[in-house]
C-alpha positions as a printed Julia matrix, in Angstrom:
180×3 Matrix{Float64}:
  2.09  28.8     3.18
  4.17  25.95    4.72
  6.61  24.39    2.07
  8.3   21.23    1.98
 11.28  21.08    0.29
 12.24  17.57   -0.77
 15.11  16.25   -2.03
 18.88  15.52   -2.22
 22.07  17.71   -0.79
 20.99  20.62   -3.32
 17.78  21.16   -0.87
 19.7   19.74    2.34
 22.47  22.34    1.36
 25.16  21.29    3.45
 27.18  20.64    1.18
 28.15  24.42   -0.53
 24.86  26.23   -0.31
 21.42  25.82    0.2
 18.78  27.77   -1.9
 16.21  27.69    0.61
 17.81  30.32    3.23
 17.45  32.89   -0.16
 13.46  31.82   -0.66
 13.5   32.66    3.28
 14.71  36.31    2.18
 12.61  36.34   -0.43
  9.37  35.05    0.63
  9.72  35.14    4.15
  6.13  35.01    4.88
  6.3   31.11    3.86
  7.43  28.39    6.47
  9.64  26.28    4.68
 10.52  22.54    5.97
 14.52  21.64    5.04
 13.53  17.93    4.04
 16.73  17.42    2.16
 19.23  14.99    2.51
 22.77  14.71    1.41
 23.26  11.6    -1.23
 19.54  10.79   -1.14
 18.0    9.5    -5.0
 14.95   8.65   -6.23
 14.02   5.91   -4.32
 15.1    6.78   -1.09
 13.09  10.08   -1.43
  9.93   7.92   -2.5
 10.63   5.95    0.6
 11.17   8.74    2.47
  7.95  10.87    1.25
  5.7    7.7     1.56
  6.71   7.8     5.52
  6.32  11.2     5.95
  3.98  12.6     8.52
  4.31  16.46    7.86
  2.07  17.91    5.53
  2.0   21.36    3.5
  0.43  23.87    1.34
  3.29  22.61   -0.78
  5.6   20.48   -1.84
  9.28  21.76   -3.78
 10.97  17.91   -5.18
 14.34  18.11   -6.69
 15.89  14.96   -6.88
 17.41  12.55   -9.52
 21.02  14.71   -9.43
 22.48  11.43   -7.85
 20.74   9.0   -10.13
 22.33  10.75  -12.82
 25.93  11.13  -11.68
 25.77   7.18  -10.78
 23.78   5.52  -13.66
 25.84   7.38  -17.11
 23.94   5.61  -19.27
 20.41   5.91  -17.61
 19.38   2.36  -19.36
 19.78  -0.14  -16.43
 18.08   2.29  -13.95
 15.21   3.48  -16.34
 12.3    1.53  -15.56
 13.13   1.45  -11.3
 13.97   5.81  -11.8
 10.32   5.74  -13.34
  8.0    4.07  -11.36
 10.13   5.38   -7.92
  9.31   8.74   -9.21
  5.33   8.1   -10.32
  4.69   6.73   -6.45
  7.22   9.85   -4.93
  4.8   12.4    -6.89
  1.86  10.56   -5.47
  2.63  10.18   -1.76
  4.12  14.06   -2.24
  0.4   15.1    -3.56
 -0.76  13.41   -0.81
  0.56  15.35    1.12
  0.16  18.61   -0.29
 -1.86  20.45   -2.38
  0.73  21.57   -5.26
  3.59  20.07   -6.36
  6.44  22.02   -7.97
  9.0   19.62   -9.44
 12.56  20.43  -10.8
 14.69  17.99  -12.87
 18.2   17.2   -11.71
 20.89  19.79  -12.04
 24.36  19.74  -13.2
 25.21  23.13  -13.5
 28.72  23.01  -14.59
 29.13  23.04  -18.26
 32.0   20.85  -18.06
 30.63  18.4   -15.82
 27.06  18.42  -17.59
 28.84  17.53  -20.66
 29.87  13.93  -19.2
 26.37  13.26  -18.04
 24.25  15.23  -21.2
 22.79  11.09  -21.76
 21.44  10.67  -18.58
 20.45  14.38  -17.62
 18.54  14.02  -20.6
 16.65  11.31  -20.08
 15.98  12.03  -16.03
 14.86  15.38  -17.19
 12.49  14.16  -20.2
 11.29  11.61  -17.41
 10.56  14.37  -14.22
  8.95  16.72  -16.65
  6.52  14.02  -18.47
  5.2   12.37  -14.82
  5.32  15.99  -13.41
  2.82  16.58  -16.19
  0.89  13.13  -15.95
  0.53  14.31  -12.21
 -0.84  17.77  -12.53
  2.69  19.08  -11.07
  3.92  21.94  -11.73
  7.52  21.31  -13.9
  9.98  24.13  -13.4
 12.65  23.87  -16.19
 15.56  25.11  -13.79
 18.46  23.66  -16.26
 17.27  26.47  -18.28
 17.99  29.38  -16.12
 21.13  28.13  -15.51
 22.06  27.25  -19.34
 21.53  31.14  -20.17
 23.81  32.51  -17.78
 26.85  30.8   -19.42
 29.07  33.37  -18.09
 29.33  32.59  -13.97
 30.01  30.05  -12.43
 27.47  28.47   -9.92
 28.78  25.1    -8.36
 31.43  24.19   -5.58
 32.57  20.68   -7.39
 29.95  20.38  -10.93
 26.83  19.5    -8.89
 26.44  21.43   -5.53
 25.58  24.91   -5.54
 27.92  27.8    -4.36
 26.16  30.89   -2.93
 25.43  32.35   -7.02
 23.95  28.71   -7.22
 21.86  29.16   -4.66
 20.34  32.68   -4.9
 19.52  31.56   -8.79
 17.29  28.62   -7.78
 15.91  30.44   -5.04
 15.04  33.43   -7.26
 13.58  30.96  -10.12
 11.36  28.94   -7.33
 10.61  32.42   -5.75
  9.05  33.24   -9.43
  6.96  29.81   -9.14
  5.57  30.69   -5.3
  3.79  33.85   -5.84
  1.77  32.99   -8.51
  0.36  30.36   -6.21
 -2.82  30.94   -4.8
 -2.57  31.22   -0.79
């Protein structure tokens, strides 16, 4: 299968480290196109998707991390996030036949605690159009949230190595159940 992975610095993974080098290890029968880029939100990657040539069996988006960190109170950005995402989702099944989306990540405990407002609401947002969009939502918060007792980031938000081999293990799960 040829994946895209699409999103911010937690797919570019320059920044710390990048999960998909692990799904490489992992599932290295896959091609997998690094799509990432480093301070990249919602609408950028809509912009971005809507221009994009490639196409794929499918299509990994994890975005919304920056979003989150920059709009604390999710309430002026709301309505933009939401319709940015709905036309991202479609120009991504467009270009792809499935669509695995991930909410954004904060996977510091401390530093999730200052954004708990907004993570909430960009993750109740990504997992209803993920739905309305016959994507497939991967709760990744959760496998994080569980593990309370490592620590997985560089700075709160990017992904040390741990990080990194967790979300590639947890998309890994998601890939093989898809048909080929």
């Amino acid at each position: 299968m040829r994946i895209l992975c699409l999103g911010d610095s937690l797919t570019e993974g320059t920044v710390g480290s990048g999960f998909i080098p692990f799904l490489k290890e992992s599932l290295p029968q896959h091609q997998y196109i690094n799509l990432g880029a480093n301070g990249d939100t919602i609408a950028g990657l809509r912009r971005r998707t809507e221009k994009l040539l490639q196409r794929g069996d499918v299509a990994v988006v994890w975005i919304g991390t920056n979003d989150v960190m920059t709009h604390v109170d999710w309430v002026e950005n709301a309505p933009g996030a939401e319709e940015d995402y709905r036309l991202l989702l479609r120009a991504a099944t467009k270009r792809t036949r499935t669509v695995i989306t991930l909410p954004p990540l904060i996977a510091s405990r401390d530093c999730a605690s200052m954004y708990e407002y907004s993570l909430g609401r960009a993750t109740e947002m990504a997992k209803r159009l993920s739905e309305e969009a016959a994507c497939r939502f991967v709760d990744i918060q959760s496998a994080f949230s569980w593990r309370q007792d490592r620590e997985y980031t560089i700075d709160g938000a990017h992904l040390n190595e741990a990080g990194a081999k967790l979300v590639a293990e947890v998309l890994a799960e998601h890939l093989r159940i898809l048909p080929a």
